[in-house]
Short mmCIF file of C-alpha atoms in Angstrom, two decimals:
data_model
loop_
_atom_site.label_atom_id
_atom_site.label_comp_id
_atom_site.label_asym_id
_atom_site.label_seq_id
_atom_site.Cartn_x
_atom_site.Cartn_y
_atom_site.Cartn_z
CA MET A 1 68.88 54.03 115.33
CA ASN A 2 65.69 52.00 115.91
CA ARG A 3 66.45 49.31 118.49
CA ASP A 4 63.92 46.96 116.90
CA SER A 5 65.46 47.13 113.44
CA PRO A 6 67.19 43.98 112.06
CA THR A 7 70.50 45.83 111.81
CA THR A 8 70.44 46.88 115.46
CA GLN A 9 69.39 43.41 116.60
CA SER A 10 72.22 41.82 114.59
CA LEU A 11 74.77 44.16 116.16
CA GLU A 12 73.41 43.48 119.64
CA ASN A 13 73.53 39.72 119.05
CA PHE A 14 77.11 40.01 117.85
CA ASN A 15 78.19 42.11 120.84
CA HIS A 16 76.51 39.66 123.19
CA ALA A 17 78.14 36.62 121.56
CA LEU A 18 81.51 38.31 121.39
CA GLY A 19 81.65 38.51 125.17
CA PRO A 20 82.18 35.68 127.66
CA SER A 21 81.32 32.86 125.23
CA VAL A 22 84.10 33.68 122.77
CA LEU A 23 86.54 34.47 125.55
CA ARG A 24 85.90 31.08 127.13
CA LYS A 25 86.49 29.35 123.78
CA VAL A 26 89.74 31.19 123.17
CA ILE A 27 91.03 30.50 126.70
CA SER A 28 90.09 26.81 126.39
CA LEU A 29 91.92 26.53 123.06
CA CYS A 30 95.01 28.25 124.48
CA ILE A 31 95.06 25.78 127.38
CA LEU A 32 94.45 22.69 125.24
CA ALA A 33 96.94 23.57 122.49
CA PRO A 34 100.17 23.13 124.55
CA ALA A 35 98.91 19.86 126.02
CA ALA A 36 97.99 18.56 122.56
CA TYR A 37 101.37 19.65 121.19
CA LEU A 38 103.24 17.76 123.90
CA ALA A 39 101.20 14.64 123.18
CA PHE A 40 102.02 14.87 119.46
CA TYR A 41 105.67 15.64 120.21
CA PHE A 42 106.11 12.57 122.42
CA ALA A 43 104.41 10.44 119.76
CA LEU A 44 106.08 11.88 116.63
CA SER A 45 109.34 13.33 118.02
CA SER A 46 111.31 15.52 115.57
CA PHE A 47 108.40 15.66 113.10
CA MET A 48 106.78 18.16 115.47
CA LEU A 49 109.81 20.44 115.88
CA PRO A 50 109.74 24.00 114.44
CA GLY A 51 110.53 24.06 110.74
CA ASN A 52 109.05 20.62 110.10
CA LEU A 53 105.73 19.78 108.50
CA GLY A 54 104.06 18.55 111.69
CA PHE A 55 104.80 21.78 113.56
CA THR A 56 103.51 23.89 110.65
CA LEU A 57 100.25 21.94 110.44
CA PHE A 58 99.73 22.05 114.21
CA ILE A 59 100.30 25.80 114.49
CA GLY A 60 98.04 26.42 111.50
CA TYR A 61 95.29 24.21 112.93
CA SER A 62 95.45 25.81 116.40
CA VAL A 63 95.46 29.43 115.23
CA ALA A 64 92.70 28.66 112.71
CA CYS A 65 90.48 27.37 115.52
CA VAL A 66 91.07 30.58 117.52
CA PHE A 67 90.27 32.83 114.55
CA ALA A 68 87.14 30.79 113.77
CA ALA A 69 85.92 31.21 117.35
CA VAL A 70 86.28 34.97 117.00
CA THR A 71 84.61 35.38 113.57
CA GLU A 72 81.69 32.99 114.05
CA PRO A 73 79.65 35.28 116.36
CA ALA A 74 79.48 37.84 113.55
CA GLY A 75 77.49 35.36 111.45
CA ILE A 76 80.50 34.95 109.14
CA ALA A 77 81.47 31.42 108.15
CA PRO A 78 84.27 30.21 110.46
CA LEU A 79 86.32 29.22 107.44
CA VAL A 80 86.94 32.92 106.70
CA GLY A 81 88.75 33.25 110.03
CA MET A 82 90.66 30.05 109.32
CA LEU A 83 91.81 31.34 105.93
CA VAL A 84 92.90 34.66 107.43
CA ALA A 85 94.86 32.77 110.08
CA GLY A 86 96.77 30.81 107.44
CA VAL A 87 97.49 33.91 105.34
CA LEU A 88 98.77 35.85 108.35
CA LEU A 89 100.94 32.99 109.61
CA ARG A 90 102.61 32.68 106.20
CA ASN A 91 103.11 36.37 105.54
CA VAL A 92 104.43 37.35 108.99
CA GLY A 93 106.95 34.52 108.77
CA ALA A 94 105.55 32.48 111.68
CA VAL A 95 105.51 29.27 109.64
CA SER A 96 106.97 28.04 106.39
CA ALA A 97 104.77 27.24 103.43
CA VAL A 98 103.47 23.70 103.26
CA SER A 99 104.84 21.97 100.19
CA PRO A 100 101.95 21.18 97.82
CA SER A 101 103.63 17.96 96.76
CA LEU A 102 103.68 16.76 100.36
CA VAL A 103 100.32 17.56 101.85
CA SER A 104 98.15 20.41 100.55
CA SER A 105 97.09 18.68 97.34
CA GLU A 106 95.95 15.55 99.19
CA ILE A 107 94.21 17.57 101.91
CA ARG A 108 92.40 19.56 99.23
CA THR A 109 91.28 16.38 97.43
CA VAL A 110 89.90 14.83 100.62
CA ALA A 111 88.21 18.11 101.59
CA VAL A 112 86.51 18.38 98.19
CA ALA A 113 85.29 14.79 98.57
CA ILE A 114 83.71 15.65 101.94
CA ILE A 115 82.15 18.87 100.59
CA ILE A 116 80.64 16.95 97.69
CA ALA A 117 79.39 14.23 100.04
CA ARG A 118 77.59 16.76 102.23
CA ALA A 119 76.16 18.52 99.19
CA GLY A 120 74.95 15.24 97.69
CA MET A 121 73.21 14.37 100.94
CA GLY A 122 71.24 17.60 100.60
CA LEU A 123 69.54 16.70 97.31
CA SER A 124 66.19 15.03 97.80
CA PHE A 125 64.43 13.60 94.75
CA ARG A 126 61.08 14.48 96.34
CA ALA A 127 62.10 18.13 96.75
CA LEU A 128 63.42 18.09 93.20
CA ARG A 129 60.05 16.89 91.89
CA GLU A 130 58.12 19.47 93.91
CA GLN A 131 60.39 22.44 93.08
CA LEU A 132 61.87 21.29 89.78
CA GLY A 133 61.79 24.67 88.01
CA PRO A 134 63.28 26.85 90.78
CA ILE A 135 65.89 24.23 91.75
CA LEU A 136 67.17 23.71 88.20
CA THR A 137 67.10 27.44 87.53
CA LEU A 138 69.02 28.40 90.66
CA GLY A 139 71.37 25.41 90.43
CA LEU A 140 72.41 25.86 86.79
CA ILE A 141 71.85 29.36 85.39
CA PRO A 142 73.87 31.45 87.93
CA SER A 143 76.82 29.04 87.94
CA ILE A 144 77.05 28.68 84.17
CA SER A 145 76.55 32.39 83.46
CA GLY A 146 78.97 33.31 86.25
CA ALA A 147 81.57 30.96 84.80
CA LEU A 148 81.25 32.55 81.35
CA VAL A 149 81.49 36.09 82.74
CA ALA A 150 84.50 35.23 84.90
CA ALA A 151 86.15 33.50 81.92
CA LEU A 152 85.79 36.68 79.88
CA PHE A 153 87.42 38.73 82.63
CA GLY A 154 90.19 36.16 82.95
CA TYR A 155 90.86 36.29 79.22
CA PHE A 156 90.73 40.05 78.69
CA VAL A 157 91.98 41.36 82.07
CA PHE A 158 94.42 38.71 83.30
CA ASN A 159 95.42 37.66 79.75
CA PHE A 160 94.79 33.98 80.48
CA SER A 161 94.51 31.53 77.63
CA VAL A 162 91.04 30.28 76.70
CA LEU A 163 91.42 27.02 78.66
CA TRP A 164 92.86 28.76 81.72
CA SER A 165 90.04 31.34 81.55
CA PHE A 166 87.35 28.66 81.68
CA ALA A 167 89.09 26.79 84.49
CA PHE A 168 89.27 30.08 86.39
CA GLY A 169 85.65 30.94 85.63
CA PHE A 170 84.06 27.68 86.73
CA GLY A 171 85.95 27.69 90.02
CA LEU A 172 84.94 31.27 90.80
CA ALA A 173 81.29 30.83 89.80
CA SER A 174 80.09 28.32 92.42
CA THR A 175 78.36 29.36 95.59
CA SER A 176 79.45 27.97 98.96
CA PRO A 177 77.71 25.23 100.96
CA ALA A 178 79.68 26.29 104.06
CA VAL A 179 77.82 29.62 103.98
CA ILE A 180 74.51 28.75 102.32
CA VAL A 181 73.59 25.73 104.46
CA PRO A 182 73.93 27.40 107.91
CA LEU A 183 72.15 30.55 106.69
CA THR A 184 69.34 28.45 105.21
CA LEU A 185 68.89 26.41 108.37
CA THR A 186 68.82 29.62 110.44
CA MET A 187 66.24 31.09 108.07
CA ARG A 188 64.12 27.96 108.40
CA GLU A 189 64.37 27.89 112.21
CA LYS A 190 63.33 31.55 112.47
CA GLY A 191 60.30 30.88 110.32
CA TYR A 192 61.11 32.77 107.13
CA GLY A 193 60.58 31.54 103.58
CA ASN A 194 59.13 28.16 104.61
CA ALA A 195 55.72 28.83 103.08
CA ASP A 196 57.42 29.63 99.77
CA ASN A 197 59.74 26.59 99.95
CA LEU A 198 62.84 28.78 99.73
CA ALA A 199 64.84 26.51 102.03
CA SER A 200 64.10 23.47 99.84
CA THR A 201 65.06 25.48 96.76
CA PHE A 202 68.39 26.55 98.26
CA LEU A 203 69.33 23.07 99.50
CA GLY A 204 68.17 21.37 96.29
CA ALA A 205 70.00 23.78 93.96
CA LEU A 206 73.26 23.71 95.92
CA PRO A 207 74.49 20.26 94.74
CA LEU A 208 73.84 21.18 91.10
CA ASP A 209 75.71 24.47 91.48
CA ILE A 210 78.67 22.71 93.12
CA MET A 211 78.78 19.99 90.48
CA VAL A 212 78.90 22.57 87.66
CA GLY A 213 81.77 24.46 89.31
CA VAL A 214 83.88 21.53 90.46
CA VAL A 215 83.44 19.40 87.34
CA GLY A 216 83.96 22.37 84.99
CA ASN A 217 87.13 23.47 86.77
CA SER A 218 88.49 19.93 86.91
CA VAL A 219 87.75 19.19 83.24
CA PHE A 220 89.55 22.28 81.97
CA LEU A 221 92.53 21.78 84.28
CA GLY A 222 92.70 18.18 83.05
CA ILE A 223 92.83 19.39 79.46
CA ILE A 224 95.52 21.98 80.27
CA PHE A 225 97.81 19.45 81.93
CA GLN A 226 97.09 16.55 79.57
CA ALA A 227 100.54 15.01 79.09
CA THR A 228 99.78 13.01 75.94
CA GLY A 229 99.31 14.07 72.32
CA SER A 230 96.89 16.63 70.92
CA ALA A 231 94.29 13.97 70.10
CA MET A 232 93.94 13.10 73.78
CA VAL A 233 93.70 16.80 74.64
CA TYR A 234 90.58 17.12 72.49
CA ALA A 235 89.20 13.81 73.76
CA HIS A 236 89.80 14.57 77.44
CA ALA A 237 86.50 16.32 78.17
CA PRO A 238 84.23 13.69 76.49
CA ILE A 239 86.17 10.89 78.18
CA GLU A 240 85.90 12.60 81.56
CA LEU A 241 82.16 13.22 81.23
CA ALA A 242 81.57 9.64 80.04
CA ALA A 243 83.66 8.28 82.93
CA GLY A 244 81.66 10.44 85.33
CA VAL A 245 78.36 9.10 84.05
CA ILE A 246 79.53 5.47 84.15
CA GLY A 247 81.02 5.95 87.61
CA SER A 248 77.78 7.54 88.80
CA LEU A 249 75.75 4.56 87.58
CA VAL A 250 78.11 2.01 89.13
CA LEU A 251 78.27 3.74 92.53
CA SER A 252 74.50 4.33 92.53
CA ALA A 253 73.95 0.62 91.88
CA ILE A 254 76.26 -0.22 94.79
CA VAL A 255 74.33 2.15 97.05
CA PHE A 256 70.99 0.69 95.94
CA GLY A 257 72.21 -2.83 96.73
CA ALA A 258 73.62 -1.74 100.10
CA SER A 259 70.33 -0.06 101.03
CA ARG A 260 68.62 -3.45 100.82
CA LEU A 261 70.84 -4.88 103.54
CA PRO A 262 69.38 -4.91 107.07
CA LEU A 263 70.92 -2.23 109.32
CA ASN A 264 69.42 -3.01 112.68
CA SER A 265 71.87 -1.24 114.96
CA PRO A 266 73.89 1.98 115.08
CA GLN A 267 77.08 -0.09 114.80
CA GLU A 268 75.95 -1.59 111.50
CA GLN A 269 75.02 1.87 110.23
CA ASN A 270 78.47 3.16 111.21
CA VAL A 271 80.13 0.32 109.28
CA MET A 272 78.05 1.18 106.20
CA PHE A 273 78.90 4.87 106.56
CA THR A 274 82.61 4.07 106.87
CA PHE A 275 82.38 1.99 103.70
CA PHE A 276 80.85 4.88 101.75
CA VAL A 277 83.46 7.35 103.05
CA VAL A 278 86.33 5.03 102.09
CA VAL A 279 84.84 4.54 98.61
CA SER A 280 84.35 8.29 98.20
CA ILE A 281 87.92 9.22 99.19
CA THR A 282 89.36 6.35 97.12
CA VAL A 283 87.45 7.53 94.05
CA ALA A 284 88.58 11.13 94.62
CA LEU A 285 92.26 10.24 95.05
CA GLY A 286 92.22 7.63 92.29
CA THR A 287 90.67 9.90 89.65
CA LYS A 288 93.07 12.68 90.66
CA LEU A 289 95.98 10.31 90.11
CA VAL A 290 94.91 9.56 86.53
CA GLY A 291 93.94 13.16 85.74
CA TYR A 292 90.14 12.83 85.71
CA THR A 293 89.14 14.66 88.90
CA GLY A 294 85.87 15.89 87.39
CA ALA A 295 84.69 12.33 86.75
CA GLY A 296 85.37 11.48 90.39
CA ALA A 297 83.41 14.52 91.56
CA MET A 298 80.40 13.55 89.44
CA ALA A 299 80.48 9.94 90.64
CA ASN A 300 80.82 10.94 94.28
CA MET A 301 78.00 13.47 94.05
CA MET A 302 75.66 10.87 92.58
CA MET A 303 76.71 8.24 95.12
CA TRP A 304 75.86 10.43 98.11
CA THR A 305 72.64 11.66 96.48
CA SER A 306 71.67 7.98 96.08
CA VAL A 307 72.53 7.39 99.75
CA GLN A 308 70.20 10.24 100.74
CA ASN A 309 67.32 8.86 98.68
CA CYS A 310 67.77 5.09 99.12
CA PHE A 311 68.25 4.78 102.88
CA ASP A 312 65.63 5.56 105.52
CA GLU A 313 65.46 8.93 107.23
CA ALA A 314 67.00 7.83 110.53
CA CYS A 315 69.98 6.29 108.73
CA THR A 316 70.61 9.31 106.50
CA ALA A 317 70.35 11.61 109.53
CA ARG A 318 73.09 9.59 111.24
CA PHE A 319 75.22 9.67 108.07
CA GLY A 320 74.75 13.44 107.84
CA GLU A 321 75.87 13.96 111.43
CA ARG A 322 78.96 11.80 110.87
CA LEU A 323 79.88 13.79 107.75
CA LYS A 324 79.42 17.04 109.67
CA THR A 325 81.74 15.78 112.45
CA ILE A 326 84.42 14.76 109.94
CA TRP A 327 84.18 18.15 108.25
CA LEU A 328 84.50 20.04 111.55
CA LEU A 329 87.71 18.11 112.28
CA VAL A 330 89.21 18.56 108.81
CA GLU A 331 88.10 22.17 108.24
CA PRO A 332 90.75 24.03 110.31
CA CYS A 333 93.62 22.06 108.77
CA PHE A 334 92.28 22.45 105.24
CA PHE A 335 91.65 26.20 105.29
CA SER A 336 94.79 27.09 107.23
CA VAL A 337 96.90 25.14 104.71
CA ILE A 338 95.16 26.98 101.83
CA GLY A 339 95.91 30.30 103.51
CA MET A 340 99.55 29.36 104.12
CA THR A 341 99.96 28.71 100.41
CA LEU A 342 99.67 32.43 99.62
CA SER A 343 102.70 34.69 99.95
CA PHE A 344 102.04 38.34 99.08
CA SER A 345 105.73 38.81 98.34
CA LEU A 346 105.23 36.71 95.20
CA VAL A 347 102.22 38.72 93.97
CA ALA A 348 102.45 41.99 92.05
CA PRO A 349 100.44 44.85 93.66
CA HIS A 350 98.42 45.48 90.49
CA THR A 351 97.33 41.83 90.49
CA VAL A 352 95.75 42.34 93.91
CA GLY A 353 93.78 45.32 92.64
CA LEU A 354 92.64 43.51 89.51
CA ALA A 355 91.58 40.46 91.53
CA PHE A 356 89.51 42.66 93.83
CA ALA A 357 87.84 44.44 90.90
CA ILE A 358 87.09 41.21 89.02
CA VAL A 359 85.42 39.60 92.04
CA ILE A 360 83.14 42.64 92.49
CA ALA A 361 82.31 42.85 88.77
CA VAL A 362 81.61 39.13 88.36
CA GLU A 363 79.37 38.98 91.42
CA CYS A 364 77.39 42.07 90.41
CA ILE A 365 76.65 40.55 87.00
CA ARG A 366 76.01 37.07 88.43
CA SER A 367 73.61 38.46 91.05
CA LEU A 368 71.69 40.33 88.36
CA VAL A 369 71.39 37.09 86.37
CA THR A 370 70.25 35.22 89.50
CA PHE A 371 67.63 37.88 90.21
CA SER A 372 66.31 37.72 86.64
CA ALA A 373 66.30 33.92 86.63
CA MET A 374 64.31 33.71 89.88
CA LYS A 375 61.84 36.27 88.53
CA MET A 376 61.34 33.99 85.51
CA THR A 377 60.30 31.16 87.85
CA GLY A 378 57.51 33.33 89.25
CA LYS A 379 59.18 34.55 92.43
CA PRO A 380 58.16 38.06 93.54
CA VAL A 381 60.71 40.88 93.44
CA ASN A 382 61.48 40.76 97.16
CA GLU A 383 62.22 37.02 97.18
CA ALA A 384 64.26 37.17 93.96
CA LEU A 385 66.33 40.02 95.43
CA PHE A 386 66.93 38.07 98.65
CA VAL A 387 67.99 34.95 96.74
CA ALA A 388 70.35 36.92 94.49
CA GLY A 389 72.24 38.43 97.42
CA LYS A 390 72.41 35.24 99.45
CA TRP A 391 73.50 33.11 96.45
CA SER A 392 76.59 35.31 95.98
CA ALA A 393 78.37 33.60 98.91
CA LYS A 394 81.86 32.32 98.19
CA ALA A 395 83.87 30.12 100.55
CA SER A 396 84.48 26.38 100.66
CA ILE A 397 84.41 25.61 96.92
CA GLN A 398 86.79 28.46 96.10
CA ALA A 399 89.08 27.41 98.95
CA ALA A 400 88.98 23.80 97.78
CA LEU A 401 89.89 24.76 94.22
CA ALA A 402 92.19 27.70 94.99
CA THR A 403 95.43 25.74 94.94
CA ALA A 404 94.36 23.16 92.35
CA ALA A 405 95.90 25.06 89.43
CA LEU A 406 99.04 26.01 91.38
CA ASP A 407 99.57 22.43 92.59
CA ALA A 408 99.12 21.08 89.07
CA ALA A 409 101.48 23.69 87.60
CA LYS A 410 104.24 22.84 90.09
CA ALA A 411 103.74 19.11 89.61
CA ALA A 412 103.93 19.52 85.82
CA GLY A 413 107.45 20.95 85.87
CA SER A 414 107.39 24.42 87.40
CA ASP A 415 106.64 26.41 84.22
CA PRO A 416 106.96 30.05 85.48
CA ALA A 417 104.03 31.26 83.37
CA GLN A 418 101.72 28.52 84.65
CA ILE A 419 102.85 29.06 88.25
CA GLN A 420 102.10 32.78 87.89
CA THR A 421 98.65 31.95 86.50
CA GLY A 422 98.01 29.54 89.37
CA THR A 423 99.08 32.18 91.91
CA THR A 424 96.76 34.76 90.32
CA ILE A 425 93.84 32.33 90.49
CA LEU A 426 94.69 31.58 94.14
CA ILE A 427 94.66 35.22 95.23
CA THR A 428 91.45 35.96 93.27
CA TYR A 429 89.64 33.04 94.89
CA LEU A 430 90.81 34.10 98.35
CA PHE A 431 89.61 37.64 97.74
CA ALA A 432 86.26 36.21 96.65
CA ILE A 433 85.98 34.37 99.96
CA LEU A 434 87.03 37.31 102.11
CA LEU A 435 84.59 39.65 100.34
CA MET A 436 81.55 37.53 99.53
CA ALA A 437 81.20 35.22 102.55
CA PRO A 438 80.74 38.16 104.98
CA PHE A 439 78.58 39.97 102.41
CA ALA A 440 76.12 37.07 102.14
CA ALA A 441 75.94 36.73 105.93
CA VAL A 442 75.25 40.45 106.40
CA TRP A 443 72.74 40.43 103.52
CA VAL A 444 70.70 37.66 105.13
CA SER A 445 70.99 39.13 108.62
CA ILE A 446 69.76 42.59 107.60
CA LEU A 447 67.27 41.84 104.81
CA MET A 448 65.70 38.52 105.77
CA LYS A 449 62.96 40.16 107.86
CA ARG A 450 62.51 43.00 105.40
CA LEU A 451 62.24 41.00 102.19
CA LEU A 452 60.63 37.73 103.31
CA LYS A 453 57.32 37.04 104.96
CA SER A 454 57.42 35.09 108.18
CA ASP A 455 55.38 31.93 108.64
CA ALA A 456 53.19 33.91 111.06
CA GLU A 457 52.39 36.49 108.37
CA HIS A 458 51.43 33.74 105.93
CA LEU A 459 49.27 32.12 108.59
CA ARG A 460 47.32 35.33 109.21
CA CYS A 461 46.02 35.13 105.65
CA PHE A 462 44.13 31.95 106.57
CA LEU A 463 42.83 32.95 110.01
CA PRO A 464 39.08 32.97 110.66
CA LYS A 465 37.40 36.34 110.23
CA GLY A 466 37.79 38.60 113.22
CA VAL A 467 40.78 36.71 114.69
CA THR A 468 44.01 38.74 114.85
CA SER A 469 46.10 37.06 117.57
CA LEU A 470 48.07 33.94 116.76
CA ASP A 471 47.94 32.91 120.41
CA SER A 472 44.19 32.82 120.74
CA GLU A 473 42.14 29.70 121.39
CA ALA A 474 40.33 30.28 118.09
CA VAL A 475 43.61 29.90 116.22
CA LYS A 476 44.45 26.67 118.01
CA THR A 477 41.01 25.30 117.18
CA PHE A 478 41.39 26.44 113.57
CA LEU A 479 44.80 24.77 113.21
CA GLN A 480 43.45 21.52 114.65
CA SER A 481 40.60 21.60 112.18
CA VAL A 482 42.93 21.95 109.17
#
């Protein structure tokens, strides 16, 4: 095998990273975990004993961190390792399942609020104006078409009802910010796709894609579990969309007013950031309580997008770092709890096979649609192919929505049919994560240099005649002149 090929370089980088660095992380975690457990035990007493909720969460968090440290060097999103840790802990009997009514539903709601906040902070109105066509195309067409295709499979293969099929489809269709954002930043740092504004297209389309998936899933689940009469069932979606629009306008007005306040110190910026986080989580939990989660997602997305575009660059950079820190702390607990929700003993073997097949089929069709859509915007074949493969990533959104249906079914009265449907959706979403997150990472790692032009290659097109080296004095003089 050619040692200079992207595949060989990726394998060498993985082998190098998998050595002392990972070993040091694992050893450090194994040393810190007992000390942390003792501290929690002395503070919380019996709550941290085996068989209790505190012990389950602590073991899940600790093992998730270890698995993440092992999977990250492969270029795979750490959340995949965290999910696997939770699934293994549950199915080998190391921990008991976390009761959805106690903790997983609330953890999921808070995690979705943070995911939406980070996505909203990635949408710049300036980038949207400059790349309006590609951003709208990539943000809307793949997610909507993927939702429709997945809904058809849910209806005809899993025998879901129409409403359940659409709830299933919208949750499965979204791409993952936990995979797309790191891959995009790496692509930008290595100097690929910048001249074609691919990074801006990815980051600008991501919030739209997430909003379609989260709001669509939430709206249909809200209709399914609407407790009042049939009239309210039909009115649920219009009410939820109207509430989302009104909430977006109100929160955007609050952000606009807050941006006019003087923030002269980091402490004042931290207070403002804390205010926005509290509002975001309150909106998420409050709308969940009244059955209009989609409206809360829309309002939160617009609030954080307004934050990104109303405050100055230094302030938004600080807000972004704070959100990233919160997510890194919440992530192991969230994904390990999602994994511990799944017990293979409750799932029929044929359901596993069908889930696997549906994920592959949906993503093949969705990727073809993405490729065709990007070609329509004028992208060349190589770029459209790269975008289609990378945009197939599944991770954080599917994990965030995986237990939504199961939690709602159990809270509504433990209807066996609805619980079975929720379990089927859970296992399908987890399969989507385990298959598509690594696929997207490998796709980018292997094909980025083969399908995209580097910034250096673009620059050579504008070099003075006779100049071939990018390190020459003539190039430096040319760059200064332009």
